XYZ file of C-alpha atoms in Angstrom:
506
model
C -5.192 28.969 -2.898
C -2.424 30.790 -5.378
C -3.717 29.803 -8.737
C 0.021 28.805 -9.929
C -0.117 26.076 -6.932
C -3.028 24.576 -8.606
C -2.561 21.502 -10.753
C -6.074 20.476 -11.626
C -9.320 22.198 -11.147
C -13.093 20.597 -11.470
C -16.145 23.109 -11.504
C -19.323 21.991 -11.601
C -18.785 18.715 -13.562
C -21.669 16.336 -14.435
C -21.799 13.025 -16.124
C -25.139 11.568 -17.161
C -25.719 8.216 -18.775
C -29.219 8.722 -19.754
C -31.375 9.107 -16.622
C -28.567 7.866 -14.459
C -26.258 10.602 -12.869
C -22.898 9.395 -12.293
C -21.390 12.704 -11.434
C -23.328 15.666 -10.216
C -21.971 19.368 -9.949
C -18.493 18.043 -8.509
C -16.222 20.990 -7.943
C -12.859 19.852 -6.814
C -9.397 21.470 -6.318
C -5.988 19.386 -6.530
C -2.713 21.268 -5.593
C 0.412 21.033 -7.573
C 3.318 18.649 -6.376
C 0.918 16.794 -3.892
C -0.377 13.245 -3.183
C -4.143 13.669 -3.383
C -6.260 10.718 -2.560
C -9.988 10.300 -3.946
C -12.105 8.015 -1.932
C -15.730 6.753 -2.139
C -17.827 3.868 -2.216
C -18.008 1.774 -5.565
C -20.207 3.807 -7.601
C -19.630 7.156 -5.840
C -18.021 8.293 -9.011
C -14.518 7.932 -8.720
C -13.831 5.844 -11.743
C -16.088 8.155 -13.778
C -13.801 11.094 -12.761
C -10.666 9.127 -13.805
C -12.554 8.271 -17.088
C -13.291 11.855 -17.671
C -9.434 13.304 -16.659
C -8.247 10.392 -19.123
C -10.216 11.435 -21.896
C -12.259 8.255 -22.420
C -15.300 10.161 -21.448
C -16.637 13.871 -21.797
C -18.354 15.786 -19.205
C -22.156 16.516 -19.580
C -21.660 20.020 -18.136
C -18.932 21.822 -16.415
C -15.359 22.429 -17.058
C -11.769 21.093 -16.383
C -8.611 23.364 -15.796
C -5.236 21.839 -15.843
C -2.170 24.065 -14.418
C -4.624 26.960 -14.949
C -5.671 26.353 -18.340
C -9.339 25.491 -19.543
C -8.903 22.361 -21.365
C -11.433 19.972 -23.259
C -10.382 16.687 -22.923
C -11.948 14.974 -25.883
C -9.585 11.942 -26.243
C -6.673 10.096 -24.576
C -4.624 11.565 -26.753
C -5.579 14.966 -25.710
C -5.533 13.776 -21.953
C -2.109 12.674 -22.282
C -0.560 15.695 -24.598
C -1.874 17.723 -21.191
C 0.761 15.976 -19.176
C -1.936 13.331 -17.709
C -1.201 9.575 -17.327
C -3.467 6.866 -16.110
C -2.525 3.372 -14.366
C -6.011 1.596 -14.592
C -6.812 -0.963 -12.022
C -8.591 -2.790 -14.940
C -5.678 -3.769 -16.940
C -5.318 -2.075 -20.242
C -2.463 -4.491 -21.231
C -2.761 -6.975 -24.206
C -1.714 -10.391 -22.673
C -0.265 -12.039 -25.892
C 2.054 -8.994 -26.840
C 5.392 -8.607 -25.289
C 6.175 -6.271 -22.367
C 8.170 -4.138 -25.046
C 5.161 -3.825 -27.231
C 2.687 -3.007 -24.607
C 5.092 -0.339 -22.904
C 4.767 1.585 -26.352
C 1.195 1.031 -27.028
C -0.965 2.908 -28.320
C 2.130 4.588 -30.205
C 4.258 3.126 -33.197
C 7.477 2.166 -32.108
C 8.746 2.807 -35.843
C 9.836 5.713 -38.032
C 12.032 6.272 -40.980
C 14.828 4.975 -39.145
C 12.880 1.756 -38.405
C 14.998 -0.772 -36.412
C 17.477 1.656 -35.259
C 14.444 3.508 -33.304
C 13.558 0.349 -31.873
C 16.616 -0.362 -30.391
C 16.887 2.824 -29.245
C 13.716 2.602 -27.336
C 14.547 -0.837 -26.072
C 17.570 0.829 -24.455
C 15.365 3.674 -22.819
C 12.974 0.833 -21.636
C 15.691 -1.027 -20.026
C 16.915 1.881 -18.188
C 13.661 2.952 -17.011
C 12.889 -0.629 -15.760
C 16.378 -0.444 -13.897
C 15.844 3.147 -12.750
C 12.243 1.788 -10.990
C 14.279 -1.209 -9.705
C 11.671 -3.455 -11.372
C 13.687 -6.193 -13.519
C 11.814 -7.468 -16.069
C 12.448 -9.181 -19.565
C 11.230 -6.954 -22.344
C 10.490 -9.818 -24.626
C 8.070 -12.023 -22.616
C 4.167 -11.930 -23.305
C 2.535 -10.226 -20.304
C 0.348 -13.210 -19.822
C 3.685 -14.820 -18.288
C 3.296 -12.405 -15.544
C 0.748 -12.845 -12.504
C -1.535 -10.160 -11.367
C 0.710 -8.235 -9.252
C 3.180 -7.877 -11.905
C 0.860 -7.071 -14.705
C -0.334 -3.926 -12.530
C 3.823 -3.089 -11.929
C 3.675 -3.078 -15.686
C 0.773 -0.654 -15.786
C 2.233 1.566 -13.545
C 5.730 1.375 -15.164
C 4.037 2.233 -18.644
C 2.544 5.410 -17.415
C 5.743 6.667 -15.593
C 7.597 5.791 -18.856
C 5.398 8.878 -20.539
C 6.800 11.394 -18.076
C 3.576 12.377 -16.497
C 2.992 15.958 -15.028
C -0.434 14.629 -13.413
C -0.439 10.656 -12.637
C -3.933 8.720 -11.861
C -3.461 5.541 -10.185
C -6.503 3.949 -9.810
C -6.429 1.362 -7.054
C -2.966 0.614 -7.872
C -2.279 -1.705 -4.850
C -5.386 -3.860 -5.215
C -3.287 -6.790 -6.386
C 0.181 -6.019 -5.165
C 2.142 -7.742 -2.492
C 3.515 -5.536 0.733
C 6.887 -5.552 -0.569
C 5.449 -3.992 -4.135
C 3.513 -1.562 -2.020
C 6.726 -0.323 -0.497
C 7.731 -0.187 -4.127
C 5.070 2.001 -5.148
C 5.717 4.078 -2.054
C 9.120 5.085 -3.078
C 8.032 5.772 -6.415
C 5.210 8.098 -5.211
C 7.944 9.935 -3.149
C 10.313 10.364 -5.885
C 7.588 11.958 -8.090
C 6.287 14.233 -5.438
C 10.050 15.523 -4.956
C 10.004 16.235 -8.685
C 6.698 18.243 -8.453
C 4.495 15.740 -9.926
C 0.818 15.632 -9.289
C -0.700 12.300 -7.888
C -3.948 11.271 -7.493
C -4.436 8.249 -5.601
C -7.517 6.091 -5.888
C -7.617 3.416 -2.944
C -9.837 1.644 -0.566
C -7.041 0.919 1.462
C -6.656 3.624 4.728
C -3.251 2.476 5.631
C -1.881 3.422 2.229
C -3.838 6.497 1.832
C -2.250 7.303 5.429
C 1.197 6.451 4.090
C 1.422 8.309 0.497
C -1.230 11.040 0.536
C -1.180 14.832 1.424
C -4.710 15.574 1.095
C -8.135 13.368 0.384
C -11.376 14.274 -1.293
C -14.381 12.008 -0.601
C -17.493 11.167 -3.588
C -20.632 9.953 -2.492
C -23.580 9.273 -4.642
C -21.694 11.206 -7.538
C -21.324 14.308 -5.415
C -18.238 15.843 -3.751
C -18.998 15.529 -0.084
C -15.504 17.278 1.466
C -11.722 17.856 1.054
C -9.242 17.991 3.676
C -5.757 17.372 4.707
C -5.353 13.615 5.096
C -4.313 13.936 8.765
C -7.340 15.833 9.479
C -9.580 12.773 9.245
C -9.724 9.624 11.691
C -10.288 6.236 10.009
C -13.722 5.987 11.644
C -14.730 9.825 10.185
C -13.409 8.549 6.864
C -15.509 5.497 6.742
C -18.458 7.539 7.982
C -18.164 9.970 5.578
C -17.856 7.810 2.658
C -20.808 5.490 3.939
C -22.897 8.817 4.606
C -23.852 7.204 7.750
C -22.420 6.314 11.600
C -20.549 2.944 12.454
C -19.743 1.868 15.759
C -16.653 0.072 14.469
C -15.499 -1.179 11.368
C -15.107 -4.591 12.317
C -17.545 -6.701 13.929
C -16.849 -8.220 17.551
C -15.207 -11.526 17.063
C -17.418 -14.554 19.000
C -15.495 -17.404 19.989
C -17.177 -20.925 17.826
C -19.453 -22.785 20.400
C -18.044 -26.156 19.760
C -14.502 -27.554 18.374
C -16.575 -29.959 15.766
C -14.066 -30.410 12.776
C -15.896 -29.925 9.416
C -12.928 -30.066 6.724
C -9.314 -31.051 7.640
C -6.403 -31.924 5.425
C -3.867 -34.372 6.691
C -0.266 -34.065 5.468
C -0.947 -32.852 2.061
C 1.958 -32.755 -0.246
C 1.936 -31.239 -3.934
C 4.933 -29.527 -5.847
C 4.082 -26.613 -3.907
C 2.955 -27.609 -0.503
C 4.869 -29.603 2.185
C 3.034 -31.658 4.804
C 0.030 -29.181 5.075
C -2.432 -30.098 7.796
C -5.478 -28.045 8.483
C -8.268 -28.699 10.978
C -11.323 -26.076 9.836
C -14.036 -26.294 12.648
C -17.709 -25.451 12.572
C -18.399 -21.453 13.121
C -14.610 -20.603 12.981
C -12.803 -18.394 10.744
C -9.514 -19.915 10.038
C -7.092 -17.376 8.624
C -4.309 -18.389 5.926
C -1.756 -15.690 6.121
C 1.517 -15.541 3.845
C 3.315 -13.422 1.353
C 2.480 -13.597 -2.233
C 3.466 -17.258 -3.843
C 4.140 -19.059 -0.591
C 1.223 -21.782 -1.609
C -1.690 -20.275 -0.040
C -3.814 -20.361 -3.257
C -3.002 -24.155 -4.022
C -4.276 -24.827 -0.489
C -7.704 -23.354 -1.381
C -7.373 -25.044 -4.928
C -6.721 -27.937 -3.200
C -9.916 -27.479 -0.955
C -12.066 -26.765 -3.919
C -11.248 -29.635 -6.267
C -9.246 -27.564 -8.547
C -5.957 -29.143 -7.685
C -5.380 -32.831 -6.241
C -2.686 -33.758 -3.787
C 0.395 -36.026 -4.709
C -0.146 -37.459 -1.075
C -2.138 -36.849 2.140
C -5.684 -37.074 2.963
C -8.517 -34.708 3.162
C -11.655 -35.497 5.384
C -15.189 -34.200 5.797
C -16.720 -34.333 8.807
C -13.908 -37.152 9.831
C -14.582 -38.974 6.695
C -12.388 -39.403 3.814
C -13.113 -36.856 1.007
C -12.007 -36.853 -3.021
C -12.442 -33.888 -4.769
C -11.851 -34.320 -8.203
C -13.044 -31.186 -9.859
C -15.373 -28.403 -8.235
C -18.290 -30.106 -9.302
C -17.721 -32.449 -6.437
C -17.045 -29.730 -3.867
C -20.322 -28.037 -4.659
C -22.393 -30.882 -4.222
C -25.337 -30.670 -1.493
C -24.031 -33.111 0.552
C -20.450 -31.549 0.742
C -21.090 -27.841 0.276
C -17.851 -25.900 -0.124
C -18.059 -22.488 -1.931
C -15.272 -20.683 -3.375
C -14.733 -17.037 -3.615
C -11.678 -16.681 -5.846
C -9.130 -13.841 -6.106
C -10.404 -12.324 -9.698
C -14.069 -12.315 -9.520
C -14.311 -10.944 -12.994
C -12.436 -13.956 -14.707
C -12.884 -16.790 -12.241
C -16.259 -15.992 -10.315
C -18.981 -14.454 -12.512
C -20.148 -14.768 -16.142
C -19.883 -10.699 -16.668
C -22.473 -10.740 -19.452
C -25.021 -12.649 -17.682
C -27.572 -11.324 -15.146
C -26.901 -11.541 -11.306
C -29.724 -13.896 -10.960
C -28.166 -16.388 -13.635
C -24.774 -16.073 -11.707
C -26.183 -16.792 -8.366
C -28.117 -19.867 -9.370
C -25.335 -21.589 -11.178
C -24.557 -24.098 -8.520
C -28.122 -25.240 -8.054
C -29.177 -25.092 -11.541
C -29.910 -29.063 -10.965
C -32.047 -28.365 -8.144
C -34.203 -25.704 -9.904
C -35.058 -28.108 -13.051
C -38.120 -30.226 -13.695
C -38.564 -32.148 -16.873
C -35.569 -30.358 -18.400
C -36.910 -26.750 -17.790
C -35.794 -24.120 -15.049
C -38.449 -23.147 -12.675
C -37.711 -19.326 -13.432
C -40.094 -18.217 -10.614
C -38.510 -20.393 -8.067
C -35.131 -19.470 -9.449
C -36.037 -15.876 -8.876
C -38.122 -15.936 -5.566
C -34.854 -17.860 -3.856
C -32.280 -15.370 -5.685
C -34.551 -12.333 -4.542
C -34.268 -13.654 -0.913
C -30.666 -13.961 -0.726
C -30.047 -10.495 -2.617
C -32.246 -9.106 0.409
C -30.397 -11.145 3.008
C -26.965 -9.538 1.703
C -28.485 -6.055 0.905
C -27.736 -6.361 -2.869
C -29.570 -4.118 -5.334
C -32.434 -5.898 -6.708
C -31.787 -4.986 -10.189
C -29.002 -7.785 -10.045
C -32.235 -9.883 -10.741
C -32.342 -8.799 -14.471
C -28.900 -6.803 -15.220
C -25.872 -8.190 -16.226
C -23.379 -8.680 -13.314
C -20.723 -6.542 -15.541
C -22.634 -3.714 -15.036
C -22.567 -3.391 -11.393
C -19.637 -2.081 -9.230
C -16.837 -4.063 -7.834
C -18.441 -4.424 -4.320
C -21.866 -5.644 -5.863
C -20.227 -8.021 -8.013
C -18.577 -9.545 -5.090
C -21.669 -9.599 -3.485
C -23.368 -11.895 -6.369
C -20.423 -14.104 -5.978
C -21.156 -14.429 -2.394
C -24.792 -15.105 -3.095
C -24.241 -18.018 -5.087
C -22.981 -20.024 -2.291
C -25.613 -18.508 0.261
C -28.101 -19.767 -2.328
C -26.418 -23.443 -2.507
C -26.543 -23.279 1.366
C -22.713 -24.069 1.441
C -21.637 -24.758 4.932
C -18.116 -24.295 4.010
C -16.846 -20.860 2.347
C -13.259 -20.460 1.048
C -12.611 -16.821 0.727
C -9.514 -15.942 -1.075
C -8.782 -11.966 -0.826
C -12.662 -11.478 -0.760
C -12.385 -7.634 -0.338
C -9.769 -6.922 -3.303
C -10.728 -3.600 -4.678
C -13.830 -3.005 -2.634
C -14.523 0.349 -1.174
C -14.683 0.750 2.926
C -18.517 0.670 3.128
C -19.042 -2.414 1.303
C -16.222 -3.866 3.124
C -17.779 -3.426 6.391
C -21.003 -5.020 4.810
C -18.819 -8.127 3.664
C -17.282 -8.300 7.410
C -20.394 -8.410 8.964
C -21.704 -10.937 6.295
C -18.641 -13.340 7.337
C -19.083 -12.914 10.711
C -23.006 -13.794 10.688
C -22.188 -16.826 8.333
C -19.766 -18.412 11.329
C -21.677 -17.395 14.049
C -24.681 -19.410 12.485
C -22.367 -22.260 12.164
C -20.657 -22.002 8.948
C -16.873 -22.520 8.807
C -14.732 -19.832 6.731
C -11.111 -20.393 5.640
C -10.089 -16.995 4.867
C -6.936 -15.095 3.430
C -6.470 -11.491 2.744
C -3.436 -9.221 1.342
C -4.881 -7.203 4.248
C -3.423 -8.408 7.421
C -5.582 -6.262 9.368
C -8.603 -8.080 7.932
C -6.881 -11.277 8.889
C -6.328 -10.085 12.550
C -9.741 -8.535 13.294
C -11.647 -11.370 11.668
C -10.058 -14.629 12.410
C -10.088 -16.749 15.640
C -6.918 -18.638 14.645
C -4.391 -18.060 11.912
C -1.822 -20.510 10.071
C 0.879 -18.593 8.773
C 2.759 -19.984 5.708
C 6.128 -19.860 4.529
C 7.502 -21.643 1.575
C 4.810 -24.003 1.047
C 4.556 -25.080 4.725
C 2.669 -24.010 8.017
C 5.464 -22.752 9.842
C 3.456 -21.512 12.954
C -0.261 -21.165 14.292
C -1.627 -17.992 16.341
C -4.719 -17.699 18.202
C -6.267 -15.395 20.593
C -4.305 -12.254 21.782
C -1.116 -13.391 19.861
C -2.753 -12.558 16.659
C -1.225 -9.138 15.816
C 0.075 -7.825 12.335
C 3.591 -7.729 13.897
C 3.382 -11.322 14.839
C 2.175 -12.658 11.775
C 4.228 -10.790 9.388
C 7.321 -11.867 11.441
C 6.530 -15.538 10.745
C 5.261 -14.939 7.199
C 8.811 -13.548 6.499
C 10.678 -16.652 7.992
C 12.196 -14.853 10.981
C 10.480 -17.306 13.276
C 9.842 -20.852 12.920
C 7.900 -23.357 15.154
C 7.833 -26.650 13.383
C 5.406 -29.300 13.846
C 2.950 -26.795 14.898
C -0.447 -27.133 13.247
């Protein structure tokens, strides 16, 4: 390759944390003005690579070249000086500060001219957001925005600094379909301007849409780099996992019986209008909708986080009152909830996987006010083995594990609690394709053994390939239900966008 066409070169890069090798002799070349995907399982070394290029950590050995010049990225300031900007998956925004102040961090917005400088920067930022087709109030604190808008702000801040190399770390994990298209247009403009983009994602559809080349990391090593169109999806998954798979999604089995487990009858709330749902034993029931159409409210209603203004919940045909999640997790009810944001809503990151897993059943593990720790560990170890979760989760903090293993811990606690109903709200968000495959199998096995699953995902192919029936929501209502051969991405999206309505179908 012509040296002038190379934007970034990593040569024999290793990064060790004590005895742990996060990266081992990675050599990688990224071409100038191309969109280059970096793929791999959680823990494969992608995040370590991003941190190295962002100046957050330095390599144990090896060298980095930017546009043909050797460089030592000893700090984020040096990385930014070299033309590298990063939009992180784990938000670096300060929630209590305004959009304006967050956009300028970590740089000072003052100089000897003082207020004039701030006024000038405000005008520049307003123009920047207009250029991005992203209307936003600069004075609102970031905590007023949902996760998708915060991710767009993270991206907008990186773009405001005019990068030559842009690192996008899981940029679409919280974005809506419309926001993904928004990002795709921006990536297209950057590529036309000669900017190099490194795109880290677990979503193959977006890799196909945006990327020219892709590299795969596995266990901290560079496996291969090819043109993106030189891989089939199955080849990518198998290369990432290091083993063969027969199919990405498990084969659907129709539920043996139509026995109702959890029902919502004519539920109304400020965001829901006459919602009726009948979740059956052995069924994976999909809930599909664009963002903010009321789907989260349905899940929270089923877990006792919210209560309806009117309508009835039924468990096995009998009236059910859920005043809080404490009611939902009782053994005689058995509802478990995997929330959208595992780090803030699903886990205690500074506690071990064991302590997180046993939380719902602590009262059952206590005798005379003390926890039976041997029983606790034995039960957790059995569940960890079932879901192929690293045994180290028995003693290591949940925060030290990859996103995929963290999600396994969240699911493990509901399996330990012997939940018979699982509420799964976007359970594969930010998880690598290998772990996704494992979770798909786990969800299907749970249903095949008689469990009932209410499932929502921002990735419509998951809804299509996992669910037996799909309720589609629009503006707080279920406007249609599809099942069997009618379950397709086109059909679901058509209804979800309000283009088709069949009133009264539940």
